[in-house]
Tab-separated table of C-alpha atoms and ligand atoms in Angstrom:
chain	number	residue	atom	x	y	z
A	1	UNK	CA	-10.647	1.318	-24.956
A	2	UNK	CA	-8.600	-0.771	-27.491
A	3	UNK	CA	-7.159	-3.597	-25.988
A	4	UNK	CA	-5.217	-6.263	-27.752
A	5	UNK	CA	-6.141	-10.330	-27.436
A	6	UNK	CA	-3.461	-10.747	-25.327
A	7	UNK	CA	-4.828	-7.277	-22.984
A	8	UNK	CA	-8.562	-8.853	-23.472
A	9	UNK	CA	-7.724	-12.519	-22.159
A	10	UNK	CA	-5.728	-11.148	-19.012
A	11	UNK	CA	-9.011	-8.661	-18.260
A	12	UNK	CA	-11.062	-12.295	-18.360
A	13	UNK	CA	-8.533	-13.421	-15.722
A	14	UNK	CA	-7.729	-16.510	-18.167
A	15	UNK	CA	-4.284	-16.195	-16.512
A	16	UNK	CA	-5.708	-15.666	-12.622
A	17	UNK	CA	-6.912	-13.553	-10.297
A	18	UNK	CA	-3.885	-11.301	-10.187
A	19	UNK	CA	-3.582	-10.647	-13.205
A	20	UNK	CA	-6.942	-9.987	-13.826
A	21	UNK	CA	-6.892	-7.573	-10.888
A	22	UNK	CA	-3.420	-5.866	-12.070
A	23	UNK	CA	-5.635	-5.223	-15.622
A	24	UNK	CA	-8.774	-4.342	-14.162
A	25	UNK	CA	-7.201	-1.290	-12.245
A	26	UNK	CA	-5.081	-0.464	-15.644
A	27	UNK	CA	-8.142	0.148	-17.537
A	28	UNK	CA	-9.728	1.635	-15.055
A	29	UNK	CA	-7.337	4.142	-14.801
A	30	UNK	CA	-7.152	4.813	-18.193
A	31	UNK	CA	-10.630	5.042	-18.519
A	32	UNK	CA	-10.945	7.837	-15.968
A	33	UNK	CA	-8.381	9.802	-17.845
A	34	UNK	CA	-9.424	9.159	-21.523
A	35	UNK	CA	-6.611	6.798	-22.678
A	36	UNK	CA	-7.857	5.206	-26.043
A	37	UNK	CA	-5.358	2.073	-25.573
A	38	UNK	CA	-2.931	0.987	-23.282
A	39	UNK	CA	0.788	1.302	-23.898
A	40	UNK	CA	3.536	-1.006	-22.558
A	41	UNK	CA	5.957	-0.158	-20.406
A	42	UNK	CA	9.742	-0.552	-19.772
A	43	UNK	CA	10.050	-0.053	-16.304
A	44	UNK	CA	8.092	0.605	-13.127
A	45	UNK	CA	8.588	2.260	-9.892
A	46	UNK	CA	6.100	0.954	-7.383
A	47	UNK	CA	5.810	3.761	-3.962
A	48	UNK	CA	3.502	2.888	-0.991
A	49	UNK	CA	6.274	1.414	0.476
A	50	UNK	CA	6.213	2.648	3.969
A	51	UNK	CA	4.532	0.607	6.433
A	52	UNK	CA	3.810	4.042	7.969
A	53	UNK	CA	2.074	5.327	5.810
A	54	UNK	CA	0.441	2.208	4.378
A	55	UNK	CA	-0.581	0.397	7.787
A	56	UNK	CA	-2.024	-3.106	8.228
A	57	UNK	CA	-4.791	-2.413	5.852
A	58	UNK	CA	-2.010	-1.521	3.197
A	59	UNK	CA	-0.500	-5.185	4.149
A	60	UNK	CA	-2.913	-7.311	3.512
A	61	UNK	CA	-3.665	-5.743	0.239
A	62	UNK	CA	-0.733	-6.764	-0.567
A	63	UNK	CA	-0.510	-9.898	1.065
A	64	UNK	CA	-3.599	-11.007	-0.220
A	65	UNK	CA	-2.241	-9.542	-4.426
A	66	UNK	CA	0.971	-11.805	-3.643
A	67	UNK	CA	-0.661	-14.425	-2.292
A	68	UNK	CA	-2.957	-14.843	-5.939
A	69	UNK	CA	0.226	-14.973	-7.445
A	70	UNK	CA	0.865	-11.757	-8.323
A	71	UNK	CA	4.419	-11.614	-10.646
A	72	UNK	CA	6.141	-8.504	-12.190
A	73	UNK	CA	6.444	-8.865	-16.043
A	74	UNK	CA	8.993	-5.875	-16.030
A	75	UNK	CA	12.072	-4.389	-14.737
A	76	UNK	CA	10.590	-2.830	-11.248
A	77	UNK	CA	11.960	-0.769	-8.185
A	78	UNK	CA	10.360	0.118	-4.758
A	79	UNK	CA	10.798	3.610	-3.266
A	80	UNK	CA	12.035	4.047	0.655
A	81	UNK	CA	10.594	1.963	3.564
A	82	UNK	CA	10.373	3.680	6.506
A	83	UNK	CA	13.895	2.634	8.025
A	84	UNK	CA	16.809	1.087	7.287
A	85	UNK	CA	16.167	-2.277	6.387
A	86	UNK	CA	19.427	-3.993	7.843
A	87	UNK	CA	20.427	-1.207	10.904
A	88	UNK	CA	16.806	-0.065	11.788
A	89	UNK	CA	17.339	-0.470	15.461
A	90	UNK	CA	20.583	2.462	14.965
A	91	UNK	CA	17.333	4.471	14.109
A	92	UNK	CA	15.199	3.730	17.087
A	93	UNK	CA	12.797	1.125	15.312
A	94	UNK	CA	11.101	-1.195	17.706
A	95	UNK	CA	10.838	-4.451	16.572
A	96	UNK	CA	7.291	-4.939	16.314
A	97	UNK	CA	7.534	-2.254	13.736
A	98	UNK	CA	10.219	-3.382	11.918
A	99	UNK	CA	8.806	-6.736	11.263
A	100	UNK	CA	6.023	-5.189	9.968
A	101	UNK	CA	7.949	-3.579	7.547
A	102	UNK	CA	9.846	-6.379	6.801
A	103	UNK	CA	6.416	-7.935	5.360
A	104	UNK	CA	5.640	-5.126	3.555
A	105	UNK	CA	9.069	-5.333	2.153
A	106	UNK	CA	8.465	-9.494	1.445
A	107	UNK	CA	5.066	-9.058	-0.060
A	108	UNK	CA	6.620	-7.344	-3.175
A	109	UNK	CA	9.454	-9.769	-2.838
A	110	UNK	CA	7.482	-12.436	-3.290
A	111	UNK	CA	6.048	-10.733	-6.450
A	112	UNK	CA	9.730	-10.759	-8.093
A	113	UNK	CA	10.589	-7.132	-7.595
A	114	UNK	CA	14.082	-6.373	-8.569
A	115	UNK	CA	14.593	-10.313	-8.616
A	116	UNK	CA	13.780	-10.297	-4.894
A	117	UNK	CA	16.390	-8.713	-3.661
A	118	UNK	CA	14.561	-4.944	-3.496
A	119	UNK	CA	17.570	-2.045	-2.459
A	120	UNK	CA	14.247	0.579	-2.200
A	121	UNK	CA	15.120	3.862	-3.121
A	122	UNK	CA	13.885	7.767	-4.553
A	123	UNK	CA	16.386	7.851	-7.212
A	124	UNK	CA	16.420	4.405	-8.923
A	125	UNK	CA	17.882	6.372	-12.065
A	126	UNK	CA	20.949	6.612	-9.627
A	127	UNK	CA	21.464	2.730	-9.431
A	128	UNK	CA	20.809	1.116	-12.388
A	129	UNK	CA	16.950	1.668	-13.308
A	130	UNK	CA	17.722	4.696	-15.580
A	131	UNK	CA	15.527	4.603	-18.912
A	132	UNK	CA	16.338	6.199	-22.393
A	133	UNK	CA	14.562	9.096	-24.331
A	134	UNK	CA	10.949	8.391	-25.117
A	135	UNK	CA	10.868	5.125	-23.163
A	136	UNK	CA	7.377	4.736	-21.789
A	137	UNK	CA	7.710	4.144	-18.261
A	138	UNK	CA	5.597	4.083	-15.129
A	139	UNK	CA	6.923	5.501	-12.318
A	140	UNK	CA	5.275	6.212	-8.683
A	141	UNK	CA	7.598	8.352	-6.753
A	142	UNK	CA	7.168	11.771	-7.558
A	143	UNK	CA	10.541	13.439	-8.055
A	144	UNK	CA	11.738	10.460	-9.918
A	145	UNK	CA	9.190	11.259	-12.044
A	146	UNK	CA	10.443	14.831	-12.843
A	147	UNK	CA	13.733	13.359	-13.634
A	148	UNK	CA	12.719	11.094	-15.630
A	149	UNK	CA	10.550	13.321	-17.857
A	150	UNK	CA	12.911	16.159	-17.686
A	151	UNK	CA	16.244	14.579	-17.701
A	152	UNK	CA	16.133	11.438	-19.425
A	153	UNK	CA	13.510	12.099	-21.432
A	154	UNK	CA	11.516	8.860	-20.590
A	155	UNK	CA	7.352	9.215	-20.722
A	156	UNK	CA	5.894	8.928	-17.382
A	157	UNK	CA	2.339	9.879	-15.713
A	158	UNK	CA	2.841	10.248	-11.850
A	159	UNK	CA	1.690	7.069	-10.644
A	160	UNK	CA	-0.051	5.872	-7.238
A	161	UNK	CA	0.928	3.221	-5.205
A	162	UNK	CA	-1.704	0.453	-6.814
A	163	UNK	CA	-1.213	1.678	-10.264
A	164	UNK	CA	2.071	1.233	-10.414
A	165	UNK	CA	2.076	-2.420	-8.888
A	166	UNK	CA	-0.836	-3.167	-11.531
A	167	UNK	CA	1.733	-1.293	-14.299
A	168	UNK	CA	4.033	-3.766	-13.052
A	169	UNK	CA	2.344	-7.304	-13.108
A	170	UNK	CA	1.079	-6.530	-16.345
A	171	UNK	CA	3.554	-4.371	-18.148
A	172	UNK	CA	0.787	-1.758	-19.451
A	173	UNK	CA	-0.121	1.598	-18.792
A	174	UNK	CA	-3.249	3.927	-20.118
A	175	UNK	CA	-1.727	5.949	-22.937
A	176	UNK	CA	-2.955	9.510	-21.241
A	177	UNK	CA	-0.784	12.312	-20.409
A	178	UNK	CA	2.799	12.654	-20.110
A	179	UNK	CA	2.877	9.279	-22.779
A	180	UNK	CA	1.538	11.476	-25.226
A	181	UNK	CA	3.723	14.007	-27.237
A	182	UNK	CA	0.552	17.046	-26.710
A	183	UNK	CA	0.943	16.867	-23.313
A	184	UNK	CA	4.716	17.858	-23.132
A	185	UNK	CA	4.689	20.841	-24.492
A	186	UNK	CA	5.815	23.573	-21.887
A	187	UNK	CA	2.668	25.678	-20.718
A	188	UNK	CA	4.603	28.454	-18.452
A	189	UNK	CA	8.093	30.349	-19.037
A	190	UNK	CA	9.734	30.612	-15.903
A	191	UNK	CA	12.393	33.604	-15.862
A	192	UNK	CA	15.310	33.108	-13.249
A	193	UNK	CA	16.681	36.506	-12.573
A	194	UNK	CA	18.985	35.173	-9.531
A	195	UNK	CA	21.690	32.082	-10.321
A	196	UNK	CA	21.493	29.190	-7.987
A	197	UNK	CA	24.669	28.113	-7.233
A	198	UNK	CA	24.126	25.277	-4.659
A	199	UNK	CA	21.889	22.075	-4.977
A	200	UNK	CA	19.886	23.555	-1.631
A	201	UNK	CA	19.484	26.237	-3.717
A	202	UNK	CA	18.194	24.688	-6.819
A	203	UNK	CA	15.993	23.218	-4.537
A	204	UNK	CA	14.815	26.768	-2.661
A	205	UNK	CA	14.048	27.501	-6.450
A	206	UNK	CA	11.958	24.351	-7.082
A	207	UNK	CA	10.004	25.095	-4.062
A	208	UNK	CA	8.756	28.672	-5.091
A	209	UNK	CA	7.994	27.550	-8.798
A	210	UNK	CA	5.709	24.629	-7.512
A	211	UNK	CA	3.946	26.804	-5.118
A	212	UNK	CA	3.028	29.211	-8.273
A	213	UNK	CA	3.459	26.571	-11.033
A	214	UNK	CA	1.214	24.015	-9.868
A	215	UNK	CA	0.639	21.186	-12.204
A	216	UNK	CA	2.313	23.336	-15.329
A	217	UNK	CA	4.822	22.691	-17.501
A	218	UNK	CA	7.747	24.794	-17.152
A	219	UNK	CA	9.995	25.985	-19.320
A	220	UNK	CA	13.304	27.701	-17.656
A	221	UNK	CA	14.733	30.884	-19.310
A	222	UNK	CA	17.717	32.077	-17.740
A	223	UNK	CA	18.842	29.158	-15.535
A	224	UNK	CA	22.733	28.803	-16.388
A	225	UNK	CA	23.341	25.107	-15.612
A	226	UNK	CA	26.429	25.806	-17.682
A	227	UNK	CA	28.025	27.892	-15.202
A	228	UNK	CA	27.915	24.887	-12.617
A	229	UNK	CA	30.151	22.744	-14.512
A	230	UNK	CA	30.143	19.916	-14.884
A	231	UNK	CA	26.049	19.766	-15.538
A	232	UNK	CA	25.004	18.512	-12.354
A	233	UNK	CA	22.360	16.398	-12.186
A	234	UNK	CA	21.880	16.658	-8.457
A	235	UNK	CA	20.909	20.360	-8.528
A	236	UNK	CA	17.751	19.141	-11.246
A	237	UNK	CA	17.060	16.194	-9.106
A	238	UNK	CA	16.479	18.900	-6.487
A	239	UNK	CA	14.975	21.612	-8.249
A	240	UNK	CA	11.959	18.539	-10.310
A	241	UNK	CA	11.634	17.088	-6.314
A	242	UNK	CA	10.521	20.228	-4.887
A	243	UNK	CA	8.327	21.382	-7.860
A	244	UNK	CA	6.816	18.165	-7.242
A	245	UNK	CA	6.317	18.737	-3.940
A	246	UNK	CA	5.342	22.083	-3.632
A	247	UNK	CA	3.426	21.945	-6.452
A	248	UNK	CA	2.123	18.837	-8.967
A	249	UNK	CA	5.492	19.315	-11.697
A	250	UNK	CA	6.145	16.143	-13.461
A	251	UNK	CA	7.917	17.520	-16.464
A	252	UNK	CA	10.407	20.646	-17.185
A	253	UNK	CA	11.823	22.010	-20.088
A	254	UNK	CA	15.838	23.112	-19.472
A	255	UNK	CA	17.124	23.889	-22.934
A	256	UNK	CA	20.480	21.911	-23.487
A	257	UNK	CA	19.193	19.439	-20.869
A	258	UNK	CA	15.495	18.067	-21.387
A	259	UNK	CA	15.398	15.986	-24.837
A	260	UNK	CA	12.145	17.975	-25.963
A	261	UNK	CA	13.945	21.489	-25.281
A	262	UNK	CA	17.133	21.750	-27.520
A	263	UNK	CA	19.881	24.270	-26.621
A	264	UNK	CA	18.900	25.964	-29.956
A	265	UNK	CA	15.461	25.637	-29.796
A	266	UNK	CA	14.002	29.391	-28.918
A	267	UNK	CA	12.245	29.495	-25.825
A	268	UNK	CA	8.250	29.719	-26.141
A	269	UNK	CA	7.185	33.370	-25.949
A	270	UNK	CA	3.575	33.416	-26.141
A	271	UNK	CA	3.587	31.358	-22.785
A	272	UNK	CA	2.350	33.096	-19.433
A	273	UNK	CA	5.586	34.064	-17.791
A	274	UNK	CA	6.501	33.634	-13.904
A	275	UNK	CA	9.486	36.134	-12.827
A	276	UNK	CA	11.543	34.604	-10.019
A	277	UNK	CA	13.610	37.384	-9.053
A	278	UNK	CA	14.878	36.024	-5.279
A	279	UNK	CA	14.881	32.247	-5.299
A	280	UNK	CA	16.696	32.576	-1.698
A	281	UNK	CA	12.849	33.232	-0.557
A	282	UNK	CA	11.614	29.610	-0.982
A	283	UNK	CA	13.596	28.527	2.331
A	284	UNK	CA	11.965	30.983	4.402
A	285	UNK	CA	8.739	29.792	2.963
A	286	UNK	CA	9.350	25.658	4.230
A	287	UNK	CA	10.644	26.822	7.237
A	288	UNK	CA	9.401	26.698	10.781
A	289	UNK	CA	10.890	29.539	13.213
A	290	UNK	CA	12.852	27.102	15.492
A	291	UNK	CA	16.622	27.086	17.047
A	292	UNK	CA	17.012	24.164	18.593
A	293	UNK	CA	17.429	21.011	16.137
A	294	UNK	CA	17.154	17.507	17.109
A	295	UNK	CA	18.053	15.622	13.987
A	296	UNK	CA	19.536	16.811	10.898
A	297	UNK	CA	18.556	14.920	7.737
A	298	UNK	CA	20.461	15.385	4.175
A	299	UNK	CA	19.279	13.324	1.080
A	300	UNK	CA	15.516	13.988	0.255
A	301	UNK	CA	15.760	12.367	-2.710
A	302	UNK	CA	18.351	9.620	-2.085
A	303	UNK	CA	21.908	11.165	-1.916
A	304	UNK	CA	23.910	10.502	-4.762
A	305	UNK	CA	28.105	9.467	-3.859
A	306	UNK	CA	29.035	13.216	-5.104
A	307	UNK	CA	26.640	14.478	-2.308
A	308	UNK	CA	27.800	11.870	0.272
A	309	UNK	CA	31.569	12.831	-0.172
A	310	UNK	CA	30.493	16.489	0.146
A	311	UNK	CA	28.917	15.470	3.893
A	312	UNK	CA	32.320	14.160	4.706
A	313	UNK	CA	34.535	16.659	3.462
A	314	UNK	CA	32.190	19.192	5.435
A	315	UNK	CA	32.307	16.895	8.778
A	316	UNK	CA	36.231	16.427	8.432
A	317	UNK	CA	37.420	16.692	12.041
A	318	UNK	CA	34.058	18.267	13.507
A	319	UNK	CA	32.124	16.547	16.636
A	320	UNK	CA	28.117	16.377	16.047
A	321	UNK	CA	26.024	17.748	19.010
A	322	UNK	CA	22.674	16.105	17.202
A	323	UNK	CA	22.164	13.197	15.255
A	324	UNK	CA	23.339	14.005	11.140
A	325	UNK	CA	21.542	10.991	9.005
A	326	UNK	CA	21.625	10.769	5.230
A	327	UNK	CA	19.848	8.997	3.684
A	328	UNK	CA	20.504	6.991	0.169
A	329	UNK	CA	20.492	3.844	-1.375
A	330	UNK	CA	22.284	0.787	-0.431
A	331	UNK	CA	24.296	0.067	-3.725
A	332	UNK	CA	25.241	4.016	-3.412
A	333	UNK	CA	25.832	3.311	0.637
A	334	UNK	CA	28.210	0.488	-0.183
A	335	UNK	CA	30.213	3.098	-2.371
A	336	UNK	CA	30.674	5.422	-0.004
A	337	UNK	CA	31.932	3.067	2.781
A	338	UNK	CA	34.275	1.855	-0.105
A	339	UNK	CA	35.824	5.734	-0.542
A	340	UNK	CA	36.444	5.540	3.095
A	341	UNK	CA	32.901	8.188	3.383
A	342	UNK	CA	30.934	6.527	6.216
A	343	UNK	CA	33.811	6.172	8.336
A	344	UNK	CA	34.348	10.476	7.910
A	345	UNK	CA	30.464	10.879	8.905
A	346	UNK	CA	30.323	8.180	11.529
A	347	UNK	CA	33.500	9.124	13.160
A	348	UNK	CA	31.890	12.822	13.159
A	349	UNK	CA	28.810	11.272	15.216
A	350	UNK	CA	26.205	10.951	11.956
A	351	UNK	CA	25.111	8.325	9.826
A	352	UNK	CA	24.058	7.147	6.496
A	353	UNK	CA	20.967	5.152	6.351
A	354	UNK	CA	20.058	3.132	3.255
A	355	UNK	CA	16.334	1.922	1.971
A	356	UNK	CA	14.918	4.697	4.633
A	357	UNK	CA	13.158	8.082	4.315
A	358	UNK	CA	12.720	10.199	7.187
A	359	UNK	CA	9.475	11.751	5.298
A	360	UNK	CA	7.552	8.668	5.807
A	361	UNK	CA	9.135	7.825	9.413
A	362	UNK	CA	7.440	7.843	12.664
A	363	UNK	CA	9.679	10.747	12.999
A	364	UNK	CA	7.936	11.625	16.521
A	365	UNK	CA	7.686	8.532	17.767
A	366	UNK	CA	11.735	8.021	17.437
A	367	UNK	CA	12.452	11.203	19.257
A	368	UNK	CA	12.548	14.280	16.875
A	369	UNK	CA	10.132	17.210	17.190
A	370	UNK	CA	12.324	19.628	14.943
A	371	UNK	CA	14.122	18.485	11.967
A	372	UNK	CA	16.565	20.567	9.563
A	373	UNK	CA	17.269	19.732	5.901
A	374	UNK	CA	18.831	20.593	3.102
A	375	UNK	CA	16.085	19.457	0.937
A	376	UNK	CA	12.916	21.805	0.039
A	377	UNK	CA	10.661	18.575	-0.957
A	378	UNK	CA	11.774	17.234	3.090
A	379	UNK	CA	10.965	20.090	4.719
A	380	UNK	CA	7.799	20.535	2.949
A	381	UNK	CA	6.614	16.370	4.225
A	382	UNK	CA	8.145	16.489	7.420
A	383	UNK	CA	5.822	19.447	8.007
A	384	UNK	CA	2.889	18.120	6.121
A	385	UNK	CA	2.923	14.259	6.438
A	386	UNK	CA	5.305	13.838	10.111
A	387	UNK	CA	3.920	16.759	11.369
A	388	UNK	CA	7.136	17.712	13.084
A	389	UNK	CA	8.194	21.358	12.986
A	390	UNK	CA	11.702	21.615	9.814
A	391	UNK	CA	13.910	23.993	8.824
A	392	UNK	CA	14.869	24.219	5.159
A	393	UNK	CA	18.692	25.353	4.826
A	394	UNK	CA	21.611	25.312	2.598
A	395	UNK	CA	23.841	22.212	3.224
A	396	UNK	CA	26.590	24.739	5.204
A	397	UNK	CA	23.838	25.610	7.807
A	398	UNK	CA	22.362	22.154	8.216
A	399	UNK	CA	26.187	20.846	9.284
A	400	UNK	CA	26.421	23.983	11.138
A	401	UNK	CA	23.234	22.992	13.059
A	402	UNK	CA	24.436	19.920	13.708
A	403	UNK	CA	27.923	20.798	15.063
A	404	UNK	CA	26.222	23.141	17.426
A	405	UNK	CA	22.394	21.821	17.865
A	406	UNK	CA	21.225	25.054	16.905
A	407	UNK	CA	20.360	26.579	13.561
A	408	UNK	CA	22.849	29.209	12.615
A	409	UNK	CA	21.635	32.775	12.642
A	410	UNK	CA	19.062	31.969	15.518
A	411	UNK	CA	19.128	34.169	18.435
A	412	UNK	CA	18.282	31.412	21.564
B	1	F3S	FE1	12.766	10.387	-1.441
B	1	F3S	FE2	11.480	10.561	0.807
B	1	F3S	FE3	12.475	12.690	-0.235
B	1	F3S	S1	10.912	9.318	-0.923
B	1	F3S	S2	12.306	12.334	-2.414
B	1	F3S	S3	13.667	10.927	0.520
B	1	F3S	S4	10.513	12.570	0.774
């Protein structure tokens, strides 16, 4: 691999340990998947963030990387911790885990992420951390990802957790991939015979492309963002999170909306073609067959303030039987309460959490065997990584469920 002086004296660790370490897994990386030089980056979103997931082996990594004197050298953003990181005990956290969170939380504090004051969220492109067409980023999480390549237009390979903190203390990534103009083209025309209409639904789409899509690169024929005017960017958010989830999508082509698929451009027609005639399918297929509910959990990725306000207006003067969480992040959070939002979903009985994700939450341990969502990407990790039993639903339902306790249309 090419590497420039600069690139070559960091590998020697001529500027310490961490640094050296932070390179050595770069070109590693980009060794494994041919990269023939490294490229810098303008931003980095680090995931791994979750003390859950992570656990005390996952600390002192990253004690021991801080401790070196591991710094960031660009602009970089965690994803969710496991809880709220100011009103954890509202959750059900016990202390002893929420102080090791808190360290997890430090350790990249003390490497100068987001000038040490982290808000750790899905959707940094919703709170500042949004980069331009063609910007070469490198980005963990995996729907932010999507959006990204899809909807901005930035360059982005989907990152793991130690990649992206090495992306980030040195500012490099291998040039492989998604950085590299051959590996954008669309591979697979995807023909939606059915409209979505709500973000759930763009989402119940997302979910049956990734399941037959796997790590392709589809291009959408037929999907009339148009008609849901304005463009709304929460309905791709959902649709790239649960191709990602479902499936390995990093990158789709919407004409009018992705940078490398103009409106006029004609869509590819020597591609292999996937028919979706009945997106409303893809709930059934993240759903467990359950009635009773005992949390219901909206914002998988981070809610945005349009889908906040739509919570309230649709817990206006209704009583919760369950617990109703969303979940977003804080600068977002701090919005809403400032609209007067959180005081129309508290005084219904729910919450909004900021920093958390219920995906990567002891959700067992805090006393919820059956979660519904509105979100295909949550259903499919609360099934596959909490290992409690979900049901996916349109937005309607999930407040439905929570008014009552029970999913709407069950028979017990
Ligand atoms: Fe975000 Fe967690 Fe969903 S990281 S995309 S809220 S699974």
């Amino acid at each position: 691999m090419d590497l420039t002086t600069v690139e070559q004296s960091w590998l020697a660790g001529n500027e310490g340990p961490a640094l050296r370490r932070a390179m050595e897994i770069v070109v590693a990386l980009g060794t494994i998947y041919g990269a023939e030089r490294l490229v810098p980056v303008e931003s980095v979103q680090i995931s791994g963030v979750s003390y859950r997931n992570i656990g005390d082996a996952g600390l002192d990594f990253l004690r021991r990387w801080a401790g070196e004197g591991a710094r960031v050298r660009v602009p970089t953003t965690l994803n969710p911790t496991a809880m709220d990181m100011a009103d954890w005990d509202m959750q059900g956290f016990d202390a002893v885990f929420a102080d090791r969170q808190r360290e997890v939380v430090d350790a990249f504090v003390r490497m100068g992420v987001e000038g040490g004051k982290p808000d750790p969220t899905c959707t940094p492109y919703l709170i500042g951390n949004r980069p331009g067409p063609g910007a070469h980023i490198a980005w963990a999480e995996s729907s932010a990802v999507t959006f990204a390549n899809s909807v901005l237009g930035a360059r982005t390979n989907r990152e793991g957790g130690p990649g992206a903190i090495a992306s980030a203390l040195t500012g490099r990534t291998g040039a492989y991939g998604l950085h590299l103009d051959e590996h954008r083209q669309a591979t697979l025309r995807v023909e939606v015979l059915g409209q979505p209409a709500t973000i759930s639904d763009f989402s119940a789409l997302g979910a049956l492309v990734g399941l037959r899509a796997h790590n392709a690169v589809p291009y959408f024929v037929g999907l009339d963002l148009e008609a849901t005017d304005p463009v709304c960017e929460e309905k791709l958010k959902a649709l790239g999170a649960a191709m990602a989830a479902t499936g390995a999508v990093a990158l789709y082509h919407v004409p009018g909306i992705t940078p490398e698929a103009p409106a006029s451009s004609a869509p590819p027609v020597e591609l292999p073609i996937l028919t979706v005639e009945e997106f409303a399918t893809g709930y059934a297929a993240l759903s467990d067959d359950i009635a009773r509910i005992d949390l219901v959990w909206i914002g998988c990725p981070h809610a945005s303030l349009a889908e906040i306000r739509d919570v309230a207006e649709q817990l206006r003067g209704e009583q919760l039987a369950i617990p109703l969480w969303v979940t977003c992040a804080r600068p977002v959070r701090e919005l809403a309460a400032r609209q007067g939002l959180l005081d129309v979903i508290t005084g219904a009985g729910g919450r909004v959490f900021a920093d958390a994700c219920m995906a990567i939450a002891p959700v067992r341990e805090l006393g919820f065997g059956a979660v519904a969502t509105s979100s295909a990407k949550g259903a499919y990790y609360l099934r596959n990584l909490a290992r409690v039993a979900a049901s996916f639903a349109p937005l309607t339902e999930c407040v439905q469920a929570a008014v009552t306790g029970t999913m709407p249309g069950s028979l017990s």
